[in-house]
mmCIF file of C-alpha atoms and ligand atoms in Angstrom:
data_model
loop_
_atom_site.group_PDB
_atom_site.id
_atom_site.type_symbol
_atom_site.label_atom_id
_atom_site.label_comp_id
_atom_site.label_asym_id
_atom_site.label_seq_id
_atom_site.Cartn_x
_atom_site.Cartn_y
_atom_site.Cartn_z
ATOM 1 C CA UNK A 1 92.117 86.983 106.718
ATOM 2 C CA UNK A 2 91.763 82.801 107.140
ATOM 3 C CA UNK A 3 93.219 82.383 109.948
ATOM 4 C CA UNK A 4 93.551 78.829 109.740
ATOM 5 C CA UNK A 5 96.017 78.981 106.621
ATOM 6 C CA UNK A 6 99.624 78.423 107.764
ATOM 7 C CA UNK A 7 102.865 79.198 106.162
ATOM 8 C CA UNK A 8 104.851 82.041 105.771
ATOM 9 C CA UNK A 9 102.943 85.342 105.041
ATOM 10 C CA UNK A 10 104.094 87.637 102.657
ATOM 11 C CA UNK A 11 102.838 91.068 102.215
ATOM 12 C CA UNK A 12 103.201 92.330 98.921
ATOM 13 C CA UNK A 13 101.920 95.919 97.593
ATOM 14 C CA UNK A 14 101.736 95.916 93.882
ATOM 15 C CA UNK A 15 100.601 98.386 91.257
ATOM 16 C CA UNK A 16 99.954 102.539 90.985
ATOM 17 C CA UNK A 17 98.947 104.624 93.150
ATOM 18 C CA UNK A 18 96.217 107.339 92.755
ATOM 19 C CA UNK A 19 96.851 110.426 94.352
ATOM 20 C CA UNK A 20 93.448 112.805 94.055
ATOM 21 C CA UNK A 21 94.009 116.066 93.066
ATOM 22 C CA UNK A 22 90.028 116.735 93.207
ATOM 23 C CA UNK A 23 86.817 114.352 93.263
ATOM 24 C CA UNK A 24 86.900 113.739 89.838
ATOM 25 C CA UNK A 25 91.313 113.660 88.804
ATOM 26 C CA UNK A 26 94.414 112.232 89.663
ATOM 27 C CA UNK A 27 97.930 111.871 89.249
ATOM 28 C CA UNK A 28 99.138 107.945 88.525
ATOM 29 C CA UNK A 29 101.559 106.178 86.514
ATOM 30 C CA UNK A 30 101.705 103.108 84.434
ATOM 31 C CA UNK A 31 101.969 101.155 86.710
ATOM 32 C CA UNK A 32 99.998 97.313 85.366
ATOM 33 C CA UNK A 33 100.299 95.387 88.545
ATOM 34 C CA UNK A 34 101.182 92.278 86.240
ATOM 35 C CA UNK A 35 104.435 91.654 88.009
ATOM 36 C CA UNK A 36 103.157 92.546 91.487
ATOM 37 C CA UNK A 37 99.963 90.032 90.888
ATOM 38 C CA UNK A 38 102.399 87.159 89.569
ATOM 39 C CA UNK A 39 104.764 87.322 92.397
ATOM 40 C CA UNK A 40 101.895 87.124 94.647
ATOM 41 C CA UNK A 41 100.885 83.738 92.383
ATOM 42 C CA UNK A 42 104.499 82.457 92.612
ATOM 43 C CA UNK A 43 104.079 83.102 96.704
ATOM 44 C CA UNK A 44 100.676 81.156 96.943
ATOM 45 C CA UNK A 45 102.186 78.145 94.725
ATOM 46 C CA UNK A 46 105.405 77.606 96.643
ATOM 47 C CA UNK A 47 102.561 77.431 100.128
ATOM 48 C CA UNK A 48 102.855 80.635 101.479
ATOM 49 C CA UNK A 49 100.147 83.020 103.098
ATOM 50 C CA UNK A 50 100.001 86.247 100.898
ATOM 51 C CA UNK A 51 98.770 89.651 101.962
ATOM 52 C CA UNK A 52 98.524 92.138 98.841
ATOM 53 C CA UNK A 53 97.958 95.519 99.275
ATOM 54 C CA UNK A 54 96.888 96.427 95.367
ATOM 55 C CA UNK A 55 96.505 99.694 94.280
ATOM 56 C CA UNK A 56 93.886 100.201 91.169
ATOM 57 C CA UNK A 57 94.490 97.319 88.747
ATOM 58 C CA UNK A 58 92.653 95.312 86.117
ATOM 59 C CA UNK A 59 93.081 91.830 87.557
ATOM 60 C CA UNK A 60 92.345 89.538 89.137
ATOM 61 C CA UNK A 61 93.416 86.743 92.043
ATOM 62 C CA UNK A 62 91.466 84.314 93.855
ATOM 63 C CA UNK A 63 93.212 81.974 96.579
ATOM 64 C CA UNK A 64 92.272 80.402 100.028
ATOM 65 C CA UNK A 65 95.665 81.561 101.303
ATOM 66 C CA UNK A 66 95.330 84.730 99.919
ATOM 67 C CA UNK A 67 93.811 88.448 100.599
ATOM 68 C CA UNK A 68 93.544 91.204 98.862
ATOM 69 C CA UNK A 69 92.880 94.920 100.507
ATOM 70 C CA UNK A 70 91.901 97.314 97.665
ATOM 71 C CA UNK A 71 93.310 100.962 98.092
ATOM 72 C CA UNK A 72 93.913 104.066 96.061
ATOM 73 C CA UNK A 73 96.567 106.552 97.563
ATOM 74 C CA UNK A 74 100.390 105.918 98.714
ATOM 75 C CA UNK A 75 98.894 107.153 101.652
ATOM 76 C CA UNK A 76 96.349 104.563 101.970
ATOM 77 C CA UNK A 77 98.835 101.722 100.686
ATOM 78 C CA UNK A 78 100.907 101.855 103.984
ATOM 79 C CA UNK A 79 97.944 102.457 106.392
ATOM 80 C CA UNK A 80 97.018 99.293 104.973
ATOM 81 C CA UNK A 81 100.012 97.800 104.792
ATOM 82 C CA UNK A 82 101.966 98.687 108.611
ATOM 83 C CA UNK A 83 99.625 95.963 110.454
ATOM 84 C CA UNK A 84 101.785 93.574 108.965
ATOM 85 C CA UNK A 85 105.135 94.842 108.550
ATOM 86 C CA UNK A 86 105.907 92.892 112.106
ATOM 87 C CA UNK A 87 104.250 89.197 111.065
ATOM 88 C CA UNK A 88 105.459 88.797 107.518
ATOM 89 C CA UNK A 89 108.039 86.747 106.595
ATOM 90 C CA UNK A 90 108.766 87.839 103.714
ATOM 91 C CA UNK A 91 107.561 92.201 102.801
ATOM 92 C CA UNK A 92 107.644 92.589 98.266
ATOM 93 C CA UNK A 93 107.182 96.768 97.560
ATOM 94 C CA UNK A 94 106.408 95.689 93.879
ATOM 95 C CA UNK A 95 104.259 98.962 93.802
ATOM 96 C CA UNK A 96 104.864 102.401 91.728
ATOM 97 C CA UNK A 97 104.037 104.602 94.356
ATOM 98 C CA UNK A 98 103.343 108.249 93.331
ATOM 99 C CA UNK A 99 106.256 110.333 95.229
ATOM 100 C CA UNK A 100 104.450 113.533 95.171
ATOM 101 C CA UNK A 101 100.649 113.709 96.140
ATOM 102 C CA UNK A 102 98.975 117.484 95.614
ATOM 103 C CA UNK A 103 99.391 119.410 98.798
ATOM 104 C CA UNK A 104 95.411 119.829 99.220
ATOM 105 C CA UNK A 105 92.119 118.074 97.751
ATOM 106 C CA UNK A 106 90.545 120.350 96.229
ATOM 107 C CA UNK A 107 86.758 119.261 98.044
ATOM 108 C CA UNK A 108 84.640 120.853 94.720
ATOM 109 C CA UNK A 109 85.936 119.950 91.030
ATOM 110 C CA UNK A 110 88.224 122.478 89.746
ATOM 111 C CA UNK A 111 87.089 124.642 87.351
ATOM 112 C CA UNK A 112 89.128 125.872 83.950
ATOM 113 C CA UNK A 113 89.681 129.752 84.720
ATOM 114 C CA UNK A 114 93.072 131.019 84.477
ATOM 115 C CA UNK A 115 95.511 130.207 81.359
ATOM 116 C CA UNK A 116 98.195 128.466 83.393
ATOM 117 C CA UNK A 117 98.265 127.019 86.902
ATOM 118 C CA UNK A 118 99.942 125.438 89.328
ATOM 119 C CA UNK A 119 99.628 122.255 91.702
ATOM 120 C CA UNK A 120 101.807 122.616 94.625
ATOM 121 C CA UNK A 121 103.050 118.773 95.444
ATOM 122 C CA UNK A 122 104.228 117.517 98.805
ATOM 123 C CA UNK A 123 106.299 113.970 99.115
ATOM 124 C CA UNK A 124 104.627 110.944 100.139
ATOM 125 C CA UNK A 125 105.336 108.769 102.505
ATOM 126 C CA UNK A 126 107.962 105.849 101.513
ATOM 127 C CA UNK A 127 107.033 102.366 102.368
ATOM 128 C CA UNK A 128 109.447 100.890 101.856
ATOM 129 C CA UNK A 129 111.682 102.818 103.659
ATOM 130 C CA UNK A 130 109.420 102.814 106.885
ATOM 131 C CA UNK A 131 109.522 98.957 106.867
ATOM 132 C CA UNK A 132 113.069 99.139 106.468
ATOM 133 C CA UNK A 133 113.349 101.170 109.183
ATOM 134 C CA UNK A 134 111.913 98.354 111.855
ATOM 135 C CA UNK A 135 112.496 95.277 109.913
ATOM 136 C CA UNK A 136 114.351 92.536 112.103
ATOM 137 C CA UNK A 137 116.959 90.393 110.567
ATOM 138 C CA UNK A 138 114.902 86.950 110.436
ATOM 139 C CA UNK A 139 112.571 89.394 108.141
ATOM 140 C CA UNK A 140 113.404 89.626 104.004
ATOM 141 C CA UNK A 141 112.509 92.468 102.047
ATOM 142 C CA UNK A 142 112.562 92.931 98.146
ATOM 143 C CA UNK A 143 112.200 96.176 96.264
ATOM 144 C CA UNK A 144 112.192 97.055 92.907
ATOM 145 C CA UNK A 145 113.884 99.378 91.052
ATOM 146 C CA UNK A 146 112.861 100.565 87.703
ATOM 147 C CA UNK A 147 115.775 102.814 86.060
ATOM 148 C CA UNK A 148 116.288 104.827 82.984
ATOM 149 C CA UNK A 149 120.192 105.421 83.031
ATOM 150 C CA UNK A 150 123.011 103.876 85.524
ATOM 151 C CA UNK A 151 121.321 101.243 86.462
ATOM 152 C CA UNK A 152 122.943 99.299 88.631
ATOM 153 C CA UNK A 153 124.448 101.780 90.456
ATOM 154 C CA UNK A 154 121.032 103.546 91.164
ATOM 155 C CA UNK A 155 119.411 99.693 91.985
ATOM 156 C CA UNK A 156 122.437 99.054 94.580
ATOM 157 C CA UNK A 157 121.945 102.582 95.959
ATOM 158 C CA UNK A 158 118.187 101.970 96.696
ATOM 159 C CA UNK A 159 119.324 98.560 97.955
ATOM 160 C CA UNK A 160 121.051 100.198 101.117
ATOM 161 C CA UNK A 161 118.777 103.113 101.595
ATOM 162 C CA UNK A 162 115.389 101.399 101.825
ATOM 163 C CA UNK A 163 117.315 98.263 103.783
ATOM 164 C CA UNK A 164 115.854 96.166 101.441
ATOM 165 C CA UNK A 165 117.898 92.240 100.951
ATOM 166 C CA UNK A 166 117.203 92.171 97.554
ATOM 167 C CA UNK A 167 116.389 94.630 94.838
ATOM 168 C CA UNK A 168 114.729 93.471 91.974
ATOM 169 C CA UNK A 169 115.997 95.866 88.420
ATOM 170 C CA UNK A 170 114.059 96.810 85.484
ATOM 171 C CA UNK A 171 115.234 99.129 82.853
ATOM 172 C CA UNK A 172 113.800 100.918 80.792
ATOM 173 C CA UNK A 173 115.791 100.051 77.962
ATOM 174 C CA UNK A 174 115.045 96.818 77.801
ATOM 175 C CA UNK A 175 112.537 96.430 74.924
ATOM 176 C CA UNK A 176 109.754 93.427 76.320
ATOM 177 C CA UNK A 177 110.069 94.731 79.670
ATOM 178 C CA UNK A 178 108.310 96.766 82.577
ATOM 179 C CA UNK A 179 104.793 99.031 82.439
ATOM 180 C CA UNK A 180 102.247 96.790 80.912
ATOM 181 C CA UNK A 181 104.339 93.903 79.018
ATOM 182 C CA UNK A 182 103.040 90.305 79.926
ATOM 183 C CA UNK A 183 107.560 89.984 79.623
ATOM 184 C CA UNK A 184 110.314 91.175 82.184
ATOM 185 C CA UNK A 185 114.299 90.876 81.706
ATOM 186 C CA UNK A 186 115.340 91.348 85.693
ATOM 187 C CA UNK A 187 118.274 91.042 87.185
ATOM 188 C CA UNK A 188 118.383 90.281 91.302
ATOM 189 C CA UNK A 189 120.651 91.805 93.085
ATOM 190 C CA UNK A 190 121.649 90.763 96.607
ATOM 191 C CA UNK A 191 123.482 92.953 99.955
ATOM 192 C CA UNK A 192 126.448 91.280 98.760
ATOM 193 C CA UNK A 193 126.459 93.126 94.999
ATOM 194 C CA UNK A 194 125.617 89.557 93.228
ATOM 195 C CA UNK A 195 123.694 90.416 90.439
ATOM 196 C CA UNK A 196 121.396 87.278 89.135
ATOM 197 C CA UNK A 197 120.518 88.629 85.522
ATOM 198 C CA UNK A 198 117.273 86.790 83.835
ATOM 199 C CA UNK A 199 116.489 86.135 79.837
ATOM 200 C CA UNK A 200 113.378 88.420 78.697
ATOM 201 C CA UNK A 201 110.607 86.015 80.072
ATOM 202 C CA UNK A 202 106.992 85.856 80.831
ATOM 203 C CA UNK A 203 106.488 87.733 84.381
ATOM 204 C CA UNK A 204 105.361 84.487 85.683
ATOM 205 C CA UNK A 205 108.102 83.218 85.119
ATOM 206 C CA UNK A 206 110.038 85.706 86.613
ATOM 207 C CA UNK A 207 107.585 86.315 89.722
ATOM 208 C CA UNK A 208 108.755 82.486 90.433
ATOM 209 C CA UNK A 209 112.141 83.969 89.624
ATOM 210 C CA UNK A 210 111.923 86.934 92.672
ATOM 211 C CA UNK A 211 110.314 84.416 94.651
ATOM 212 C CA UNK A 212 112.469 81.205 94.363
ATOM 213 C CA UNK A 213 115.512 84.042 95.178
ATOM 214 C CA UNK A 214 113.519 85.661 98.578
ATOM 215 C CA UNK A 215 112.538 82.183 99.396
ATOM 216 C CA UNK A 216 115.880 81.088 99.246
ATOM 217 C CA UNK A 217 117.419 83.960 101.903
ATOM 218 C CA UNK A 218 114.188 83.579 104.625
ATOM 219 C CA UNK A 219 115.168 80.354 104.732
ATOM 220 C CA UNK A 220 119.021 80.894 105.158
ATOM 221 C CA UNK A 221 118.146 83.493 108.198
ATOM 222 C CA UNK A 222 115.872 81.112 110.427
ATOM 223 C CA UNK A 223 113.561 78.316 110.210
ATOM 224 C CA UNK A 224 110.494 80.310 108.714
ATOM 225 C CA UNK A 225 108.184 81.102 111.391
ATOM 226 C CA UNK A 226 104.533 79.647 110.865
ATOM 227 C CA UNK A 227 101.784 82.124 110.618
ATOM 228 C CA UNK A 228 98.494 81.089 112.527
HETATM 229 N N1 CTP B 1 108.768 102.642 97.066
HETATM 230 C C1 CTP B 1 108.003 103.015 98.624
HETATM 231 N N2 CTP B 1 107.413 103.738 98.965
HETATM 232 C C2 CTP B 1 107.511 104.873 98.215
HETATM 233 C C3 CTP B 1 107.913 104.953 97.205
HETATM 234 C C4 CTP B 1 108.787 103.803 96.205
HETATM 235 O O1 CTP B 1 107.010 101.377 98.756
HETATM 236 N N3 CTP B 1 107.076 106.155 98.561
HETATM 237 C C5 CTP B 1 109.145 101.353 96.705
HETATM 238 C C6 CTP B 1 109.107 100.850 95.470
HETATM 239 O O2 CTP B 1 108.007 100.149 95.900
HETATM 240 C C7 CTP B 1 110.232 100.000 94.999
HETATM 241 C C8 CTP B 1 111.425 101.116 95.533
HETATM 242 O O3 CTP B 1 110.627 102.017 96.788
HETATM 243 O O4 CTP B 1 109.908 98.312 95.805
HETATM 244 C C9 CTP B 1 112.094 101.944 94.955
HETATM 245 O O5 CTP B 1 110.783 103.260 94.117
HETATM 246 P P1 CTP B 1 111.387 103.978 93.136
HETATM 247 O O6 CTP B 1 110.182 104.369 92.927
HETATM 248 O O7 CTP B 1 112.700 103.180 92.252
HETATM 249 O O8 CTP B 1 112.345 104.972 93.910
HETATM 250 P P2 CTP B 1 112.165 105.910 94.935
HETATM 251 O O9 CTP B 1 113.079 106.376 96.267
HETATM 252 O O10 CTP B 1 111.421 106.921 94.148
HETATM 253 O O11 CTP B 1 113.735 106.786 93.800
HETATM 254 P P3 CTP B 1 113.098 107.598 92.531
HETATM 255 O O12 CTP B 1 112.313 107.812 92.248
HETATM 256 O O13 CTP B 1 114.245 108.645 93.211
HETATM 257 O O14 CTP B 1 114.660 106.911 91.417
#
């Protein structure tokens, strides 16, 4: 981290996680990371200092006020994020964290033998919930909800469960939105259950709208602390 930079500190988790099965295999998802990287760019445009904790994605971003920490698994993402929980003014949970991981990682590549095989999975750490439990009133948490049904109800439930100040809802029912696309159709919901819906737009534009909403809340809470 460049310690000479100023501006509120924003921590962003982004991309998928990879949960290892053995040295050559893993379980993951289709997250491209485009939305999270667009949010990082938008915060940098606004003069913020950004720490991006990124799962494996095919994206690059460089800026003097940006640090990128590359991780693979949910456990690594949590370990890399945790040191910033106290100092971050805004935390955006844009990562598609795998909910479960294999109970054990096999030391050697698994050999094909039986016609069926079962993999025991255990729950991963919920990074957003962990932050939600230690979040101070002057900090803003922004979460995402990707829902296939009962979208609005599920998103509001998630907002309260994870102690978010804002939740960004994308529906998989919107064409041109979510995984892999360059566009997104988002609805931002706040704690008063006020819905702000945006048209289908580029992820860059969506990133700016999310950033604006988070910065507006952060400014209303307290004067934004300078990060030294
Ligand atoms: N999240 C997280 N750590 C996890 C799972 C989710 O930080 N282990 C964050 C995501 O980054 C997102 C939000 O929590 O901002 C909601 O993620 P989602 O996968 O929709 O929620 P889940 O709690 O996994 O709920 P479900 O899969 O039951 O819908």
